[in-house]
Coordinates of N, CA and C in Angstrom, one line a residue:
R275 N 162.3 97.4 31.8 CA 161.6 96.3 32.3 C 161.6 96.3 33.8
L276 N 162.6 96.6 34.4 CA 162.7 96.7 35.9 C 161.8 97.9 36.4
K277 N 161.8 98.9 35.5 CA 161.0 100.1 35.9 C 159.5 99.6 35.8
G278 N 159.1 98.9 34.9 CA 157.8 98.4 34.8 C 157.4 97.4 35.9
E279 N 158.3 96.6 36.3 CA 158.1 95.7 37.4 C 158.0 96.5 38.7
K280 N 158.9 97.6 38.8 CA 158.8 98.4 40.0 C 157.5 99.1 40.1
T281 N 157.0 99.6 39.0 CA 155.7 100.3 38.9 C 154.6 99.3 39.3
D282 N 154.7 98.1 38.8 CA 153.7 97.0 39.1 C 153.8 96.7 40.6
L283 N 154.9 96.6 41.1 CA 155.1 96.3 42.6 C 154.5 97.5 43.4
V284 N 154.8 98.7 43.0 CA 154.3 99.8 43.7 C 152.8 99.9 43.6
S285 N 152.3 99.6 42.5 CA 150.8 99.5 42.3 C 150.2 98.4 43.2
Q286 N 150.8 97.3 43.2 CA 150.3 96.2 44.0 C 150.4 96.5 45.5
M287 N 151.5 97.2 45.9 CA 151.6 97.6 47.3 C 150.5 98.6 47.7
Q288 N 150.2 99.5 46.7 CA 149.2 100.5 47.0 C 147.8 99.8 47.1
Q289 N 147.6 98.9 46.2 CA 146.3 98.1 46.3 C 146.2 97.4 47.6
L290 N 147.4 96.8 48.0 CA 147.4 96.0 49.2 C 147.2 96.9 50.4
Y291 N 147.8 98.1 50.5 CA 147.6 99.1 51.5 C 146.1 99.5 51.5
A292 N 145.6 99.8 50.4 CA 144.2 100.2 50.3 C 143.3 99.1 50.8
T293 N 143.6 97.9 50.4 CA 142.8 96.8 50.9 C 142.9 96.6 52.4
L294 N 144.1 96.8 52.9 CA 144.3 96.7 54.4 C 143.7 97.9 55.1
E295 N 143.8 99.1 54.5 CA 143.3 100.3 55.2 C 141.8 100.3 55.2
S296 N 141.1 99.8 54.2 CA 139.7 99.8 54.2 C 139.1 99.0 55.4
P297 N 139.5 97.8 55.6 CA 138.9 97.0 56.8 C 139.4 97.7 58.1
E298 N 140.6 98.2 58.1 CA 141.1 98.9 59.4 C 140.2 100.1 59.6
E299 N 139.9 100.9 58.6 CA 139.0 102.0 58.8 C 137.6 101.6 59.3
Q300 N 137.2 100.5 58.6 CA 135.8 100.0 59.0 C 135.9 99.5 60.5
L301 N 137.0 98.9 60.9 CA 137.1 98.4 62.2 C 137.1 99.6 63.2
R302 N 137.9 100.7 62.9 CA 137.9 101.9 63.7 C 136.5 102.5 63.8
D303 N 135.8 102.6 62.7 CA 134.4 103.1 62.7 C 133.5 102.3 63.6
F304 N 133.7 100.9 63.5 CA 132.9 100.0 64.3 C 133.2 100.2 65.8
I305 N 134.5 100.3 66.1 CA 134.9 100.5 67.5 C 134.4 101.8 68.0
R306 N 134.5 102.9 67.2 CA 134.0 104.2 67.6 C 132.5 104.2 67.9
N307 N 131.7 103.6 67.0 CA 130.3 103.5 67.1 C 129.9 102.6 68.3
Y308 N 130.7 101.5 68.5 CA 130.4 100.7 69.6 C 130.6 101.4 71.0
E309 N 131.7 102.1 71.0 CA 132.0 103.0 72.3 C 130.9 104.0 72.5
Q310 N 130.4 104.6 71.4 CA 129.4 105.6 71.6 C 128.1 105.0 72.1
H311 N 127.7 103.8 71.5 CA 126.5 103.2 71.9 C 126.6 102.7 73.3
R312 N 127.8 102.2 73.7 CA 128.0 101.7 75.0 C 127.9 102.8 76.0
K313 N 128.4 104.0 75.7 CA 128.3 105.1 76.6 C 126.8 105.6 76.7
E314 N 126.1 105.6 75.6 CA 124.7 106.0 75.6 C 123.9 105.0 76.5
S315 N 124.2 103.7 76.3 CA 123.5 102.6 77.1 C 123.8 102.8 78.6
E316 N 125.1 103.1 78.9 CA 125.4 103.3 80.3 C 124.7 104.5 80.9
D317 N 124.6 105.6 80.1 CA 123.9 106.7 80.6 C 122.4 106.4 80.8
A318 N 121.8 105.6 79.8 CA 120.4 105.3 79.9 C 120.2 104.4 81.2
V319 N 121.1 103.5 81.4 CA 121.0 102.6 82.6 C 121.1 103.4 83.9
K320 N 122.0 104.4 83.9 CA 122.1 105.3 85.1 C 120.8 106.0 85.3
A321 N 120.3 106.6 84.2 CA 119.0 107.3 84.3 C 117.9 106.5 84.8
L322 N 117.8 105.3 84.3 CA 116.7 104.3 84.7 C 116.9 103.9 86.2
A323 N 118.2 103.7 86.6 CA 118.4 103.4 88.0 C 118.0 104.5 88.9
K324 N 118.3 105.7 88.5 CA 117.9 106.9 89.3 C 116.4 107.0 89.4
E325 N 115.7 106.8 88.3 CA 114.3 106.9 88.2 C 113.7 105.7 89.1
K326 N 114.3 104.6 89.0 CA 113.8 103.4 89.9 C 113.9 103.8 91.4
D327 N 115.1 104.4 91.7 CA 115.3 104.8 93.1 C 114.2 105.8 93.6
L328 N 114.0 106.7 92.7 CA 113.0 107.8 93.0 C 111.6 107.1 93.2
L329 N 111.2 106.2 92.3 CA 109.9 105.6 92.4 C 109.8 104.7 93.6
E330 N 111.0 104.0 93.9 CA 111.0 103.2 95.1 C 110.8 104.1 96.4
R331 N 111.4 105.2 96.4 CA 111.2 106.1 97.6 C 109.7 106.6 97.6
E332 N 109.2 107.0 96.5 CA 107.8 107.4 96.4 C 106.9 106.3 96.9
K333 N 107.2 105.0 96.5 CA 106.3 103.9 96.9 C 106.3 103.7 98.4
W334 N 107.5 103.8 99.0 CA 107.6 103.6 100.5 C 107.0 104.8 101.2
E335 N 107.1 106.0 100.6 CA 106.4 107.1 101.2 C 104.9 107.0 101.2
L336 N 104.4 106.5 100.0 CA 102.9 106.2 99.9 C 102.5 105.1 100.8
R337 N 103.3 104.1 101.0 CA 103.0 103.0 101.9 C 102.9 103.6 103.4
R338 N 103.9 104.4 103.7 CA 103.9 105.0 105.0 C 102.6 105.9 105.3
Q339 N 102.3 106.7 104.3 CA 101.1 107.6 104.4 C 99.9 106.7 104.5
A340 N 99.8 105.6 103.7 CA 98.6 104.8 103.7 C 98.5 104.1 105.1
K341 N 99.6 103.7 105.7 CA 99.6 103.1 107.0 C 99.1 104.1 108.1
E342 N 99.6 105.3 108.0 CA 99.2 106.4 108.9 C 97.7 106.7 108.7
A343 N 97.3 106.7 107.5 CA 95.8 107.0 107.2 C 95.0 105.9 107.8
T344 N 95.4 104.6 107.6 CA 94.7 103.5 108.2 C 94.7 103.6 109.7
D345 N 95.8 103.8 110.3 CA 95.9 104.0 111.8 C 94.9 105.1 112.3
H346 N 95.0 106.2 111.5 CA 94.1 107.3 111.9 C 92.6 106.9 111.8
A347 N 92.3 106.3 110.7 CA 90.9 105.9 110.5 C 90.5 104.9 111.5
T348 N 91.4 104.0 111.9 CA 91.1 103.0 113.0 C 90.8 103.8 114.3
A349 N 91.7 104.8 114.6 CA 91.5 105.6 115.8 C 90.2 106.3 115.8
L350 N 89.9 106.9 114.7 CA 88.6 107.6 114.5 C 87.4 106.7 114.7
R351 N 87.5 105.5 114.1 CA 86.4 104.5 114.2 C 86.2 104.1 115.7
S352 N 87.3 103.9 116.4 CA 87.2 103.6 117.8 C 86.6 104.7 118.6
Q353 N 86.9 105.9 118.3 CA 86.3 107.1 119.0 C 84.8 107.1 118.7
L354 N 84.5 106.9 117.4 CA 83.1 106.9 117.0 C 82.3 105.8 117.7
D355 N 82.9 104.6 117.9 CA 82.2 103.5 118.5 C 82.0 103.9 120.0
L356 N 83.0 104.5 120.6 CA 82.9 104.9 122.1 C 81.8 105.9 122.2
K357 N 81.7 106.9 121.3 CA 80.7 107.9 121.4 C 79.3 107.3 121.1
D358 N 79.2 106.3 120.2 CA 78.0 105.7 119.9 C 77.5 104.9 121.2
N359 N 78.4 104.2 121.8 CA 78.1 103.4 123.0 C 77.6 104.4 124.1
R360 N 78.4 105.5 124.3 CA 78.0 106.5 125.3 C 76.6 107.1 125.0
M361 N 76.4 107.3 123.7 CA 75.0 107.9 123.4 C 73.9 106.9 123.7
K362 N 74.2 105.6 123.4 CA 73.2 104.6 123.7 C 72.9 104.5 125.2
E363 N 74.0 104.6 126.0 CA 73.9 104.6 127.5 C 73.0 105.8 127.9
L364 N 73.4 107.0 127.4 CA 72.6 108.2 127.8 C 71.1 108.1 127.3
E365 N 70.9 107.5 126.2 CA 69.5 107.3 125.7 C 68.8 106.4 126.6
A366 N 69.4 105.3 127.1 CA 68.8 104.4 128.0 C 68.5 105.1 129.4
E367 N 69.5 105.9 129.8 CA 69.3 106.6 131.1 C 68.2 107.6 130.9
L368 N 68.1 108.3 129.8 CA 67.0 109.2 129.6 C 65.6 108.5 129.5
A369 N 65.6 107.4 128.9 CA 64.4 106.6 128.9 C 63.9 106.2 130.3
M370 N 64.9 105.7 131.1 CA 64.6 105.4 132.5 C 64.2 106.6 133.3
A371 N 64.8 107.7 133.1 CA 64.4 108.9 133.8 C 63.0 109.3 133.4
K372 N 62.7 109.3 132.1 CA 61.3 109.6 131.7 C 60.3 108.6 132.3
Q373 N 60.7 107.4 132.3 CA 59.7 106.4 132.9 C 59.6 106.7 134.4
S374 N 60.6 107.0 135.1 CA 60.5 107.3 136.5 C 59.7 108.5 136.7
L375 N 59.9 109.5 135.9 CA 59.2 110.8 136.0 C 57.7 110.5 135.8
A376 N 57.4 109.7 134.8 CA 56.0 109.4 134.4 C 55.4 108.7 135.6
T377 N 56.1 107.7 136.2 CA 55.5 107.0 137.3 C 55.3 107.9 138.5
L378 N 56.3 108.7 138.8 CA 56.1 109.7 139.9 C 55.0 110.7 139.7
T379 N 55.0 111.3 138.5 CA 54.0 112.3 138.3 C 52.6 111.7 138.2
K380 N 52.5 110.5 137.7 CA 51.2 109.8 137.6 C 50.6 109.6 139.0
D381 N 51.5 109.3 139.9 CA 51.0 109.0 141.3 C 50.7 110.2 142.1
V382 N 51.3 111.3 141.8 CA 51.2 112.6 142.6 C 49.8 113.0 142.7
P383 N 49.0 113.2 141.6 CA 47.6 113.7 141.8 C 46.8 112.7 142.7
K384 N 47.0 111.5 142.7 CA 46.2 110.5 143.5 C 46.6 110.7 145.0
R385 N 47.8 111.1 145.3 CA 48.2 111.1 146.7 C 47.9 112.5 147.3
H386 N 47.7 113.5 146.6 CA 47.4 114.8 147.1 C 46.1 115.3 146.7
S387 N 45.5 116.2 147.5 CA 44.2 116.8 147.2 C 44.3 117.7 146.0
L388 N 43.2 117.9 145.3 CA 43.2 118.8 144.2 C 43.3 120.3 144.6
A389 N 43.2 120.6 145.9 CA 43.3 121.9 146.3 C 44.7 122.4 146.4
M390 N 45.7 121.5 146.3 CA 47.1 121.9 146.3 C 47.5 122.6 145.0
P391 N 48.3 123.6 145.0 CA 48.6 124.3 143.8 C 49.5 123.3 142.9
G392 N 49.2 123.3 141.7 CA 50.0 122.4 140.8 C 50.4 123.2 139.5
E393 N 51.3 122.6 138.8 CA 51.8 123.2 137.5 C 51.6 122.2 136.4
T394 N 51.0 122.6 135.3 CA 50.7 121.7 134.2 C 52.0 121.7 133.3
V395 N 52.5 120.5 133.1 CA 53.7 120.4 132.2 C 53.3 119.5 131.0
L396 N 53.6 119.9 129.9 CA 53.3 119.2 128.6 C 54.6 118.4 128.3
N397 N 54.5 117.1 128.2 CA 55.7 116.2 127.9 C 55.3 115.3 126.7
G398 N 55.7 115.7 125.5 CA 55.4 114.8 124.4 C 53.9 115.0 124.1
N399 N 53.2 113.9 124.1 CA 51.7 113.9 123.9 C 50.9 113.8 125.2
Q400 N 51.6 113.8 126.3 CA 50.9 113.6 127.6 C 51.0 114.9 128.4
E401 N 50.0 115.2 129.1 CA 50.0 116.3 130.0 C 50.1 115.8 131.4
W402 N 51.0 116.4 132.2 CA 51.3 116.0 133.6 C 51.1 117.1 134.6
V403 N 50.6 116.7 135.7 CA 50.5 117.8 136.8 C 51.6 117.5 137.8
V404 N 52.4 118.5 137.9 CA 53.5 118.4 138.9 C 53.2 119.3 140.1
Q405 N 53.3 118.7 141.2 CA 53.1 119.5 142.5 C 54.4 120.3 142.7
V406 N 54.3 121.6 142.7 CA 55.5 122.5 142.8 C 56.2 122.4 144.1
D407 N 55.4 122.3 145.2 CA 56.1 122.4 146.5 C 56.5 121.0 147.1
L408 N 56.3 119.9 146.3 CA 56.7 118.6 146.8 C 57.9 118.1 146.1
P409 N 58.8 117.5 146.9 CA 60.0 116.9 146.3 C 59.6 115.7 145.6
L410 N 60.3 115.3 144.5 CA 60.0 114.1 143.7 C 60.9 113.0 144.2
T411 N 60.7 112.5 145.3 CA 61.5 111.4 145.8 C 60.7 110.2 146.0

């Protein structure tokens, strides 16, 4: 009878240990999985932080390049405006010179006899007689 009770007690203890070991093993598995997922998450966060830093540097580099391009475009625009203004000034001077030349050459044949040697110059659609030996003053 004692042997039967002892066997029962041993059996109950084995069941109790099995019952206790099962949750303990589950808890160990849970902790192991949790640690693995935590490490993977930390690695992913580090990789994302690295990528974010890289993208941030690229963004600032692009902003710097855009500012330089804008400054360069502004400088080129200023140069173009200066050249356009200079070209307009030169066109105005040329028009004035043509007008002065037209006035001077138109008056030359009237002031001198036809016997003086002259040179015919074609200017646009008009033909002009220029007295070769006279200064145009």
